[in-house]
Short mmCIF file of C-alpha atoms in Angstrom, two decimals:
data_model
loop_
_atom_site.label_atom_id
_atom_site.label_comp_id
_atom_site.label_asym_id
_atom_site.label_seq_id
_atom_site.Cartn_x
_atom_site.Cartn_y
_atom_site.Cartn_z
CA UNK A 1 -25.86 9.91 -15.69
CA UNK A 2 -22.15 9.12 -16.60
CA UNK A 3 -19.62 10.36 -13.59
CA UNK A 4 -18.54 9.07 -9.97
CA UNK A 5 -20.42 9.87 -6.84
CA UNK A 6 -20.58 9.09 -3.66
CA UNK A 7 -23.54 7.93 -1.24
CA UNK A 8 -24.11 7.58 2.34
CA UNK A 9 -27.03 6.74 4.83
CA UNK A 10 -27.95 9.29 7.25
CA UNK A 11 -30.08 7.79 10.27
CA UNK A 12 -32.45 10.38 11.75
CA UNK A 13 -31.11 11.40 15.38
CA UNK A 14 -33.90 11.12 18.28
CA UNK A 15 -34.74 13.92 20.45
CA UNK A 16 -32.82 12.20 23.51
CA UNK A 17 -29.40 11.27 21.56
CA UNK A 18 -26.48 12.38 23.39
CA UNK A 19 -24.45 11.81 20.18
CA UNK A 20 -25.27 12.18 16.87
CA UNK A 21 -21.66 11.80 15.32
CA UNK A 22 -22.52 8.38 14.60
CA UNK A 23 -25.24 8.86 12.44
CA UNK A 24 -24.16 8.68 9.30
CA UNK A 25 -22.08 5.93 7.54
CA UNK A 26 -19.01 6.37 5.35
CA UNK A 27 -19.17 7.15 2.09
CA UNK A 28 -19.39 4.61 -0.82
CA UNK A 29 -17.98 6.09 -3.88
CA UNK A 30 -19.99 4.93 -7.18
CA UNK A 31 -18.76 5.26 -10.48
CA UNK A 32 -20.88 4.97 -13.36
CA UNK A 33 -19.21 4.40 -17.19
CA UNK A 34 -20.48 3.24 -20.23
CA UNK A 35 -17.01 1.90 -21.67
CA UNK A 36 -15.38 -1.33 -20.91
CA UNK A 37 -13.40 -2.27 -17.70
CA UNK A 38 -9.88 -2.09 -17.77
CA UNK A 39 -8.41 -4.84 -15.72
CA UNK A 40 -5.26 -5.58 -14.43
CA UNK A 41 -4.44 -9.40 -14.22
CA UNK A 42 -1.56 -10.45 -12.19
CA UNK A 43 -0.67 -14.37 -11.65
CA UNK A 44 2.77 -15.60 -9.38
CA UNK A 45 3.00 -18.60 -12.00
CA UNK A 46 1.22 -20.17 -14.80
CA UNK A 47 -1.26 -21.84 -12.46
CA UNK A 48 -4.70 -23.47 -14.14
CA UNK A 49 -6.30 -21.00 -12.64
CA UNK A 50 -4.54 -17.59 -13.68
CA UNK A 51 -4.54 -19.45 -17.14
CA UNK A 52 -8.62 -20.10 -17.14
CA UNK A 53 -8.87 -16.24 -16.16
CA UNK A 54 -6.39 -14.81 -18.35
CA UNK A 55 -7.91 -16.70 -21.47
CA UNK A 56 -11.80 -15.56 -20.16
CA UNK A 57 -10.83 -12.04 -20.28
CA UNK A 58 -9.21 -12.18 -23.30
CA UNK A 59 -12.24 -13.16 -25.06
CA UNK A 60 -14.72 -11.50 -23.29
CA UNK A 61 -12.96 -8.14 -25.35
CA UNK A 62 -16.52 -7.20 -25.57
CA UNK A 63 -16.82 -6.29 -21.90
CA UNK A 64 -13.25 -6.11 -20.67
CA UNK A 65 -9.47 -4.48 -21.67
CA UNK A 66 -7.13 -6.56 -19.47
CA UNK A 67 -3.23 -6.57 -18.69
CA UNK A 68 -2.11 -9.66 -17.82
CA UNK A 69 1.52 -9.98 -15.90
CA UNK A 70 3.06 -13.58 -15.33
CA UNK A 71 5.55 -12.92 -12.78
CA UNK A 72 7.87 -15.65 -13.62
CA UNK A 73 8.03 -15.66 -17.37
CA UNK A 74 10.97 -15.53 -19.50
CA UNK A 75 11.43 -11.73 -20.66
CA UNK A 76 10.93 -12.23 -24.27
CA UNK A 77 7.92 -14.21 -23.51
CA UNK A 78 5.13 -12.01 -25.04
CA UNK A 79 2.56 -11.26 -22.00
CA UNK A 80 -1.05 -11.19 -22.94
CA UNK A 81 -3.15 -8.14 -23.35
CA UNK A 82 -5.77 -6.36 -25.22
CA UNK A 83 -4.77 -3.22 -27.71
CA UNK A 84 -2.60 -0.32 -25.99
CA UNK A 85 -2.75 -2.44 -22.69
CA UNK A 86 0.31 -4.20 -22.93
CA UNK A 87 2.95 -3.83 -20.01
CA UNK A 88 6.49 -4.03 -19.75
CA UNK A 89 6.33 -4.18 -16.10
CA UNK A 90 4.49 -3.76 -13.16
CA UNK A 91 2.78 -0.34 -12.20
CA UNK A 92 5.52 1.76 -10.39
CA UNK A 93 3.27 5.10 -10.11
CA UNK A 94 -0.35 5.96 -8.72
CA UNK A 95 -1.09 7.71 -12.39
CA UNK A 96 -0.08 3.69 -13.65
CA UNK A 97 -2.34 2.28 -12.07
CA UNK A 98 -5.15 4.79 -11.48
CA UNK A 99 -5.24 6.21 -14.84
CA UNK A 100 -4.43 9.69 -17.04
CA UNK A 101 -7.22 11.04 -18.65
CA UNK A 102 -6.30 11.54 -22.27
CA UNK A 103 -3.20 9.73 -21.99
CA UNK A 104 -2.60 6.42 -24.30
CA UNK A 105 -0.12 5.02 -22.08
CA UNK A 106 -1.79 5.19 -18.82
CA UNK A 107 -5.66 3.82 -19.25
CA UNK A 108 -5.72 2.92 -15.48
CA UNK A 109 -7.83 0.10 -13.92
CA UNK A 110 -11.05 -0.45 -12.47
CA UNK A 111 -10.22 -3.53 -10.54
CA UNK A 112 -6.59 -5.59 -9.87
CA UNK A 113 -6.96 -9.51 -9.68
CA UNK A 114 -3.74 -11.11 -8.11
CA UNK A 115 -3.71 -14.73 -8.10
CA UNK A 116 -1.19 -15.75 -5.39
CA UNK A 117 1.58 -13.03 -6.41
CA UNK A 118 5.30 -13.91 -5.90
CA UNK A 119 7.27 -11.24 -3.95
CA UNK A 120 9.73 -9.56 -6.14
CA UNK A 121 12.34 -6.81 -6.04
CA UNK A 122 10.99 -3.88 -8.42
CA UNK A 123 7.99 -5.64 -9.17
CA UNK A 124 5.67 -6.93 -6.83
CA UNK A 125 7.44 -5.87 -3.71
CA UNK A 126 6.27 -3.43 -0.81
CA UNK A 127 6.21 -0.21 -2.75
CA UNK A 128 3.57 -1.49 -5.46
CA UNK A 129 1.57 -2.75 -2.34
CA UNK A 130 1.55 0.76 -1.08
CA UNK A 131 0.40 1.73 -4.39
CA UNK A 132 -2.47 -0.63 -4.23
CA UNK A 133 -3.80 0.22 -0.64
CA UNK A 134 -3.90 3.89 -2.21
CA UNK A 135 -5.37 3.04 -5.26
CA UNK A 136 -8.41 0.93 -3.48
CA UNK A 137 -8.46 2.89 -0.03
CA UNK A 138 -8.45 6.42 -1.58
CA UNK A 139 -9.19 6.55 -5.38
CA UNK A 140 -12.04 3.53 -5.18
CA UNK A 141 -10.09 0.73 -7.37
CA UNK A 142 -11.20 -2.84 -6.62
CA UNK A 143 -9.15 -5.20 -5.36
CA UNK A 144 -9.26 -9.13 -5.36
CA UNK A 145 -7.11 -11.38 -4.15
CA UNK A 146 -6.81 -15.42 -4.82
CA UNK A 147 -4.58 -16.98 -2.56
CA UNK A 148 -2.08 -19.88 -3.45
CA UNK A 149 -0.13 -22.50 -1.82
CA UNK A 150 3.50 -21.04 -3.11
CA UNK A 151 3.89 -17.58 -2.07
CA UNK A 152 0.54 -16.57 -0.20
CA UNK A 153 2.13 -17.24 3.01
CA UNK A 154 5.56 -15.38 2.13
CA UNK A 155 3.22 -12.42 1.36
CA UNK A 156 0.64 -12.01 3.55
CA UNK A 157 1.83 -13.65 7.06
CA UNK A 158 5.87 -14.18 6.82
CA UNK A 159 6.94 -10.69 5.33
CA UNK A 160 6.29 -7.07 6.95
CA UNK A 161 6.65 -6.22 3.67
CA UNK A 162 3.02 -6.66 2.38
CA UNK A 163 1.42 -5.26 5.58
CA UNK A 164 -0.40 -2.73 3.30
CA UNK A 165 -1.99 -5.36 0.73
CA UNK A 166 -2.98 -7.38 4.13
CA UNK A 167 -4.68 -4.59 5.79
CA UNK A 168 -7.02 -4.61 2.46
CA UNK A 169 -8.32 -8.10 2.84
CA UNK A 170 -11.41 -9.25 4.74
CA UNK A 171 -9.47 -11.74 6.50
CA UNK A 172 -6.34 -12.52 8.06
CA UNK A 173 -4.61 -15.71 6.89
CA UNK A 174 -3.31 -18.56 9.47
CA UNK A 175 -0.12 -20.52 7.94
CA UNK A 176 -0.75 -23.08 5.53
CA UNK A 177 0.31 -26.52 6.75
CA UNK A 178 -1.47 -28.56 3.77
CA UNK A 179 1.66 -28.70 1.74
CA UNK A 180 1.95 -30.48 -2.04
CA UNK A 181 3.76 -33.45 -0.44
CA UNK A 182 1.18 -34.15 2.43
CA UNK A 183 -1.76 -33.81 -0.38
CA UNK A 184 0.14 -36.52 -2.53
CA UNK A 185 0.26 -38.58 0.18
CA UNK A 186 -3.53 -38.56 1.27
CA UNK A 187 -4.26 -41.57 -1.12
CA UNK A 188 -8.03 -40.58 -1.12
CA UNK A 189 -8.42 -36.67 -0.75
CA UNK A 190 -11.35 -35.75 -0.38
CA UNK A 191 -13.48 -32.56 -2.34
CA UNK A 192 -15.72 -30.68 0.10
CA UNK A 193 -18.29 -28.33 -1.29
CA UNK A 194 -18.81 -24.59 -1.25
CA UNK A 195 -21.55 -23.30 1.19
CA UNK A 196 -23.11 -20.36 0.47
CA UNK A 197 -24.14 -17.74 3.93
CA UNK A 198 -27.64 -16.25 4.15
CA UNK A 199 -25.40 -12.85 3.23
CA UNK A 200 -23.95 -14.32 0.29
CA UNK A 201 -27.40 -16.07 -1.59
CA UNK A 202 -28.26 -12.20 -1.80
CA UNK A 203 -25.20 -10.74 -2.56
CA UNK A 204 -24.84 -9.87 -6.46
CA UNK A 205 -21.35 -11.33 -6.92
CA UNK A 206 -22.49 -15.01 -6.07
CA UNK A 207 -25.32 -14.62 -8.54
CA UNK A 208 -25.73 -17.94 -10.90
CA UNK A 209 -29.21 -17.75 -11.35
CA UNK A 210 -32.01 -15.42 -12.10
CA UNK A 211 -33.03 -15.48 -8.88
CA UNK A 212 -32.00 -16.81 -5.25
CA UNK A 213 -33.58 -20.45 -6.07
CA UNK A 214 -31.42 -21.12 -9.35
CA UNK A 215 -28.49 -19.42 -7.87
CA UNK A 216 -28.60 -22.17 -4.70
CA UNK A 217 -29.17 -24.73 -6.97
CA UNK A 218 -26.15 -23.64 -9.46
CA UNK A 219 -23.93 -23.27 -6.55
CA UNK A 220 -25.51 -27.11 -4.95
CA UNK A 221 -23.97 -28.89 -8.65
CA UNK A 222 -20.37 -27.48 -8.40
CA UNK A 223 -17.54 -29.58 -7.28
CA UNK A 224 -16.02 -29.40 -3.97
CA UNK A 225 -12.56 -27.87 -2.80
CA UNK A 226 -9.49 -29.96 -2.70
CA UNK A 227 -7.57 -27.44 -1.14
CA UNK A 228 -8.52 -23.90 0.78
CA UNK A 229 -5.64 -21.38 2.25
CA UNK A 230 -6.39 -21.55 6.34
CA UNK A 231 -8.04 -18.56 7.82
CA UNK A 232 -7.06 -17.16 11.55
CA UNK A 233 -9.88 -14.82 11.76
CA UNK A 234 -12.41 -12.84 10.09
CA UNK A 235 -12.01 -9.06 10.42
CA UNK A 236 -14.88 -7.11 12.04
CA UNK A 237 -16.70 -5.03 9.27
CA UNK A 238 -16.11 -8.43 6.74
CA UNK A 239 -18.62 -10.44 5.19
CA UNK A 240 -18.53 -13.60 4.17
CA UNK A 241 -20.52 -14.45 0.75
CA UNK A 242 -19.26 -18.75 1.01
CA UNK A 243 -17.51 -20.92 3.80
CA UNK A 244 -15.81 -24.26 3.66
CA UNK A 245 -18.24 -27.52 4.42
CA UNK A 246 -15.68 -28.98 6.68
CA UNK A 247 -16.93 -28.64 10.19
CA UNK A 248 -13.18 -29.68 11.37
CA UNK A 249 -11.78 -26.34 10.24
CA UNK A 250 -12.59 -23.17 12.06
CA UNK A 251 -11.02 -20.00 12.66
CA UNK A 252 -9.58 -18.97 16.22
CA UNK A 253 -13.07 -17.72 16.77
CA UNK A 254 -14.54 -21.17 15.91
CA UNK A 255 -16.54 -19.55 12.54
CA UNK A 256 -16.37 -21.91 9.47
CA UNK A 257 -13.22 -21.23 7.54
CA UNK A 258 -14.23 -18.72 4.58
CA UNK A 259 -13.78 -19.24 1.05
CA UNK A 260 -14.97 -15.49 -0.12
CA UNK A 261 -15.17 -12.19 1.90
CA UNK A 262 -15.70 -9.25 1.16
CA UNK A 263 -15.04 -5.55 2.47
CA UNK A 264 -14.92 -1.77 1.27
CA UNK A 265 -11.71 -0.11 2.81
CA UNK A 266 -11.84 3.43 2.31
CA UNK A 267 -13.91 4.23 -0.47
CA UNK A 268 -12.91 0.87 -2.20
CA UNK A 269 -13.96 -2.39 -2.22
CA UNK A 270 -11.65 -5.81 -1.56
CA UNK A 271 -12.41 -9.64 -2.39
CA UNK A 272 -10.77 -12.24 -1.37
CA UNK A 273 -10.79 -16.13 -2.73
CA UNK A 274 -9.55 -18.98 -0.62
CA UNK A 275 -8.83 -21.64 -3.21
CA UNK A 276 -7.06 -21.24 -6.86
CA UNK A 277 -9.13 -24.23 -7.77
CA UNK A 278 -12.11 -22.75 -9.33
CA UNK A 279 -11.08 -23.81 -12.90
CA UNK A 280 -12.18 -27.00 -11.98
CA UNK A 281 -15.88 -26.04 -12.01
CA UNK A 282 -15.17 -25.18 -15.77
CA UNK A 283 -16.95 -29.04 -16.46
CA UNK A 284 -20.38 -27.19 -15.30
CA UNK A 285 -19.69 -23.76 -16.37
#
């Protein structure tokens, strides 16, 4: 039936337990709808890959409502969206982002995608990523997050600022020393693929296939990564669903650098994506 619940597994104690506090896991809240997802779409610049999204979504209007929010466009530039989901700025309020039953203006959102988001004064700045780490951690929204070579590190590792929207993520990000300039000069870069982990052939996000075989073998054909954001550590409680191929990066823990994690904070759930570069794979998609 239609309605949001909430699950948890409940181990049964032995007689010689000393505590049984420990028993029983958080609970994962579940909601089950039969309307489309409302998404809200929010892209630092025009990258290929906000732009490959952004159009998906657009024309998937079967499945998905979607506000999209280019930070640095012109203000008369008219930002995409499906009908009554149009914003003239960036959530400000938990009701904005969360939703208002019976209210036009406020249809809420299942999940917010931020592909490397620019820091901005009254927009994305540290009181919207308050908002967010309520609106995952306590109401269930779903979070992912793409990181970028412009403004991931001025987020997530140079400001105090966005110590809230950090917290959510599976990992915790190392600087990035692989700037534009160095990549231009490497006169023969090279593409390493995507490895999927024995937790992330199973998991149902990384399907490609109807089963585990055609989902390895969809994932063996796609092109490799020119670029992933370094990774400092994995957080405990994280999993990782793919990894980089290159055995020369590591985190400080000497694991294979990640390309997606995953983790539920609260009663939410967070994803996060290495590389803006998956709009490349659109030549097997």
């Amino acid at each position: 039936q239609m309605g949001r619940y909430e699950y948890s597994v409940q181990a049964v104690p032995h007689d010689d337990e000393q505590d049984v506090d420990d028993n029983r896991s958080a609970a994962l809240g579940v909601e089950v709808i039969d309307e489309k997802i409302n998404i809200l779409l929010i892209g630092g610049s025009p990258t290929w890959e906000f732009q490959y999204l952004r159009n998906f979504l657009s024309r998937s209007s079967d499945l998905y409502r979607v506000s999209v929010w280019q930070q640095n466009a012109d203000e008369d530039v008219n930002q995409t969206a499906s009908t009554g989901m149009k914003l003239t700025h960036l959530p400000r309020s938990l009701p904005e982002l969360i939703g208002v039953p019976g209210d036009d203006d406020r249809p809420g959102y299942e999940v917010v995608i931020l592909i490397d988001p620019q820091p901005t004064d009254g927009g994305f700045d540290e009181e919207f990523a308050e908002l967010l780490y309520d609106y995952v951690v306590t109401h269930g929204g779903g979070l992912c997050y793409v990181a970028g070579p412009k403004y991931s590190d001025m987020t997530l590792i140079n400001s105090t600022s966005y110590k809230k929207l950090a917290d959510l993520l599976p990992v915790t990000l190392a600087s990035n020393t692989i700037t534009d300039v160095a990549r231009i000069r490497d006169a023969k870069p090279k593409a390493y693929p995507v490895q999927l982990t024995s937790y992330g052939r199973e998991h149902p996000i990384m399907r490609l296939g109807a089963g585990r075989e055609e989902t390895e073998g969809a994932w063996a054909v796609m092109p490799g990564l020119y670029w992933l954001h370094p990774v400092y550590q994995i957080k405990p409680g994280a999993r990782v669903l793919a990894e980089h191929s290159d055995l020369s990066r590591s985190t400080v823990r000497k694991a294979r650098e990640p390309f997606i994690a995953i983790q539920s904070p609260g009663v939410g759930n967070a994803v996060y994506v290495g590389s803006n570069s998956t709009w490349r794979w659109r030549a097997v998609s």
